[in-house]
mmCIF file of C-alpha atoms in Angstrom:
data_model
loop_
_atom_site.group_PDB
_atom_site.id
_atom_site.type_symbol
_atom_site.label_atom_id
_atom_site.label_comp_id
_atom_site.label_asym_id
_atom_site.label_seq_id
_atom_site.Cartn_x
_atom_site.Cartn_y
_atom_site.Cartn_z
ATOM 1 C CA UNK A 1 19.777 2.781 4.190
ATOM 2 C CA UNK A 2 17.856 5.517 2.399
ATOM 3 C CA UNK A 3 14.387 6.269 3.632
ATOM 4 C CA UNK A 4 11.576 6.050 1.138
ATOM 5 C CA UNK A 5 9.007 8.826 1.232
ATOM 6 C CA UNK A 6 5.545 7.679 0.160
ATOM 7 C CA UNK A 7 2.548 9.910 -0.421
ATOM 8 C CA UNK A 8 -0.924 9.114 0.881
ATOM 9 C CA UNK A 9 -4.390 10.514 0.983
ATOM 10 C CA UNK A 10 -5.396 11.731 4.443
ATOM 11 C CA UNK A 11 -7.675 8.671 4.724
ATOM 12 C CA UNK A 12 -4.915 6.277 3.652
ATOM 13 C CA UNK A 13 -2.457 7.681 6.194
ATOM 14 C CA UNK A 14 -5.074 7.527 8.947
ATOM 15 C CA UNK A 15 -5.728 3.851 8.123
ATOM 16 C CA UNK A 16 -2.004 3.112 8.445
ATOM 17 C CA UNK A 17 -1.924 4.884 11.818
ATOM 18 C CA UNK A 18 -5.029 2.994 12.986
ATOM 19 C CA UNK A 19 -3.496 -0.334 11.897
ATOM 20 C CA UNK A 20 -0.290 0.509 13.764
ATOM 21 C CA UNK A 21 -2.191 1.435 16.920
ATOM 22 C CA UNK A 22 -4.217 -1.794 16.708
ATOM 23 C CA UNK A 23 -1.044 -3.881 16.409
ATOM 24 C CA UNK A 24 0.529 -2.082 19.353
ATOM 25 C CA UNK A 25 -2.480 -2.429 21.619
ATOM 26 C CA UNK A 26 -4.468 -5.541 20.687
ATOM 27 C CA UNK A 27 -1.669 -7.383 18.881
ATOM 28 C CA UNK A 28 0.786 -7.025 21.749
ATOM 29 C CA UNK A 29 -1.881 -7.933 24.323
ATOM 30 C CA UNK A 30 -2.728 -11.116 22.414
ATOM 31 C CA UNK A 31 0.955 -12.018 22.019
ATOM 32 C CA UNK A 32 1.504 -11.555 25.771
ATOM 33 C CA UNK A 33 -1.575 -13.689 26.553
ATOM 34 C CA UNK A 34 -0.372 -16.438 24.173
ATOM 35 C CA UNK A 35 3.045 -16.413 25.894
ATOM 36 C CA UNK A 36 1.422 -16.573 29.341
ATOM 37 C CA UNK A 37 -0.743 -19.538 28.340
ATOM 38 C CA UNK A 38 2.198 -21.384 26.785
ATOM 39 C CA UNK A 39 4.411 -20.729 29.823
ATOM 40 C CA UNK A 40 1.744 -22.197 32.106
ATOM 41 C CA UNK A 41 1.991 -25.509 30.246
ATOM 42 C CA UNK A 42 5.232 -26.543 31.871
ATOM 43 C CA UNK A 43 8.922 -26.934 31.062
ATOM 44 C CA UNK A 44 9.950 -24.177 28.628
ATOM 45 C CA UNK A 45 12.857 -26.171 27.180
ATOM 46 C CA UNK A 46 10.454 -28.683 25.621
ATOM 47 C CA UNK A 47 7.448 -26.447 25.064
ATOM 48 C CA UNK A 48 6.760 -26.045 21.332
ATOM 49 C CA UNK A 49 3.792 -23.759 22.028
ATOM 50 C CA UNK A 50 6.059 -21.386 23.945
ATOM 51 C CA UNK A 51 8.590 -21.343 21.082
ATOM 52 C CA UNK A 52 5.797 -20.663 18.580
ATOM 53 C CA UNK A 53 4.394 -17.861 20.755
ATOM 54 C CA UNK A 54 7.880 -16.276 21.046
ATOM 55 C CA UNK A 55 8.312 -16.492 17.256
ATOM 56 C CA UNK A 56 4.865 -14.931 16.696
ATOM 57 C CA UNK A 57 5.738 -12.145 19.126
ATOM 58 C CA UNK A 58 8.993 -11.481 17.239
ATOM 59 C CA UNK A 59 7.140 -11.316 13.920
ATOM 60 C CA UNK A 60 4.579 -8.936 15.441
ATOM 61 C CA UNK A 61 7.328 -6.613 16.679
ATOM 62 C CA UNK A 62 8.977 -6.704 13.241
ATOM 63 C CA UNK A 63 5.655 -5.813 11.599
ATOM 64 C CA UNK A 64 5.158 -2.955 14.090
ATOM 65 C CA UNK A 65 8.666 -1.683 13.423
ATOM 66 C CA UNK A 66 8.186 -1.708 9.644
ATOM 67 C CA UNK A 67 4.804 -0.003 9.906
ATOM 68 C CA UNK A 68 6.271 2.656 12.210
ATOM 69 C CA UNK A 69 8.904 3.327 9.544
ATOM 70 C CA UNK A 70 6.256 3.586 6.810
ATOM 71 C CA UNK A 71 4.145 5.977 8.911
ATOM 72 C CA UNK A 72 7.236 7.991 9.842
ATOM 73 C CA UNK A 73 8.140 8.446 6.179
ATOM 74 C CA UNK A 74 4.574 9.068 4.988
ATOM 75 C CA UNK A 75 3.474 12.408 3.641
ATOM 76 C CA UNK A 76 -0.030 13.630 2.889
ATOM 77 C CA UNK A 77 -0.446 14.720 -0.708
ATOM 78 C CA UNK A 78 -0.578 18.496 -1.169
ATOM 79 C CA UNK A 79 -2.566 19.133 -4.319
ATOM 80 C CA UNK A 80 -2.130 22.926 -4.332
ATOM 81 C CA UNK A 81 0.856 22.961 -6.718
ATOM 82 C CA UNK A 82 0.114 19.842 -8.761
ATOM 83 C CA UNK A 83 -0.133 19.851 -12.553
ATOM 84 C CA UNK A 84 -3.558 18.351 -13.196
ATOM 85 C CA UNK A 85 -2.906 17.894 -16.928
ATOM 86 C CA UNK A 86 -0.495 15.013 -16.248
ATOM 87 C CA UNK A 87 -1.011 11.641 -14.582
ATOM 88 C CA UNK A 88 0.276 11.831 -11.005
ATOM 89 C CA UNK A 89 -0.464 10.067 -7.758
ATOM 90 C CA UNK A 90 -4.173 10.543 -6.923
ATOM 91 C CA UNK A 91 -5.060 11.078 -10.586
ATOM 92 C CA UNK A 92 -8.231 9.429 -11.818
ATOM 93 C CA UNK A 93 -7.428 8.143 -15.278
ATOM 94 C CA UNK A 94 -9.786 6.889 -17.973
ATOM 95 C CA UNK A 95 -7.905 4.570 -20.333
ATOM 96 C CA UNK A 96 -8.734 2.721 -23.501
ATOM 97 C CA UNK A 97 -6.988 -0.604 -24.027
ATOM 98 C CA UNK A 98 -6.120 -0.447 -27.724
ATOM 99 C CA UNK A 99 -6.018 -4.227 -28.078
ATOM 100 C CA UNK A 100 -9.607 -4.934 -27.009
ATOM 101 C CA UNK A 101 -11.101 -1.391 -26.900
ATOM 102 C CA UNK A 102 -12.092 -1.781 -23.237
ATOM 103 C CA UNK A 103 -12.351 1.467 -21.310
ATOM 104 C CA UNK A 104 -10.911 1.319 -17.796
ATOM 105 C CA UNK A 105 -11.026 3.753 -14.902
ATOM 106 C CA UNK A 106 -8.197 3.761 -12.355
ATOM 107 C CA UNK A 107 -7.066 5.989 -9.529
ATOM 108 C CA UNK A 108 -3.314 5.989 -8.910
ATOM 109 C CA UNK A 109 -2.520 5.611 -5.218
ATOM 110 C CA UNK A 110 0.316 4.663 -2.879
ATOM 111 C CA UNK A 111 1.242 0.987 -2.778
ATOM 112 C CA UNK A 112 -0.454 0.345 0.581
ATOM 113 C CA UNK A 113 -3.726 1.883 -0.638
ATOM 114 C CA UNK A 114 -3.942 -0.164 -3.853
ATOM 115 C CA UNK A 115 -7.147 -2.165 -4.314
ATOM 116 C CA UNK A 116 -7.832 -3.355 -7.846
ATOM 117 C CA UNK A 117 -11.459 -4.249 -7.048
ATOM 118 C CA UNK A 118 -12.008 -0.593 -6.087
ATOM 119 C CA UNK A 119 -10.145 0.658 -9.183
ATOM 120 C CA UNK A 120 -7.115 1.836 -7.202
ATOM 121 C CA UNK A 121 -3.726 0.863 -8.626
ATOM 122 C CA UNK A 122 -0.315 1.502 -7.164
ATOM 123 C CA UNK A 123 1.977 4.082 -8.714
ATOM 124 C CA UNK A 124 4.657 1.393 -8.315
ATOM 125 C CA UNK A 125 2.760 -1.198 -10.384
ATOM 126 C CA UNK A 126 3.769 -1.638 -14.043
ATOM 127 C CA UNK A 127 0.626 0.133 -15.273
ATOM 128 C CA UNK A 128 0.964 2.887 -12.665
ATOM 129 C CA UNK A 129 4.603 3.510 -13.595
ATOM 130 C CA UNK A 130 3.750 3.500 -17.286
ATOM 131 C CA UNK A 131 1.039 6.136 -16.849
ATOM 132 C CA UNK A 132 2.921 8.593 -14.629
ATOM 133 C CA UNK A 133 3.689 11.874 -16.357
ATOM 134 C CA UNK A 134 1.475 11.195 -19.380
ATOM 135 C CA UNK A 135 -1.233 13.613 -20.564
ATOM 136 C CA UNK A 136 -4.707 13.098 -22.019
ATOM 137 C CA UNK A 137 -4.393 11.905 -25.610
ATOM 138 C CA UNK A 138 -1.006 10.243 -25.011
ATOM 139 C CA UNK A 139 -0.378 6.604 -25.783
ATOM 140 C CA UNK A 140 1.276 4.466 -23.140
ATOM 141 C CA UNK A 141 2.962 1.184 -24.021
ATOM 142 C CA UNK A 142 3.325 -0.787 -20.825
ATOM 143 C CA UNK A 143 5.095 -4.083 -20.276
ATOM 144 C CA UNK A 144 3.195 -6.322 -17.863
ATOM 145 C CA UNK A 145 3.834 -9.991 -16.989
ATOM 146 C CA UNK A 146 1.423 -11.070 -19.770
ATOM 147 C CA UNK A 147 3.231 -8.984 -22.417
ATOM 148 C CA UNK A 148 2.926 -5.461 -23.781
ATOM 149 C CA UNK A 149 -0.269 -3.451 -23.495
ATOM 150 C CA UNK A 150 -1.104 -0.203 -25.258
ATOM 151 C CA UNK A 151 -3.407 2.318 -23.652
ATOM 152 C CA UNK A 152 -4.741 5.634 -24.854
ATOM 153 C CA UNK A 153 -5.250 8.102 -22.039
ATOM 154 C CA UNK A 154 -8.737 9.492 -22.578
ATOM 155 C CA UNK A 155 -9.170 11.657 -19.520
ATOM 156 C CA UNK A 156 -7.389 12.750 -16.338
ATOM 157 C CA UNK A 157 -9.257 14.129 -13.341
ATOM 158 C CA UNK A 158 -8.963 14.505 -9.565
#
């Protein structure tokens, strides 16, 4: 299986590391406590709480494993050699929706950092993919679940 390298801001990578540490410390401690409590309730062969606690522990370990892989393949974005005239990850883009003339501001970020309410969209989202590599003044026709949208790229900044 090929590893996927994802790029993050220093803050985004630190949040992933903090989440991983929290799962390892508090998550595992809670899972162990839940197992202990369920085990104390009697016969394990007929103990649904014990089975549920074991399943929850397995899911926690899977989540930890996946997050360890993400953190292991994460890279902090080096902006020293980036072309700031094109839309790239970490670009702040001002767009005009040509259908309704609304002006939108988005920052393109890694998938795990996306937060539409904060104006951060994933580079893997349809709009993010459609904007990558474009320059100010370009038109981008992007297919989204609701149909095709046309945007004019007004401005790109960092």
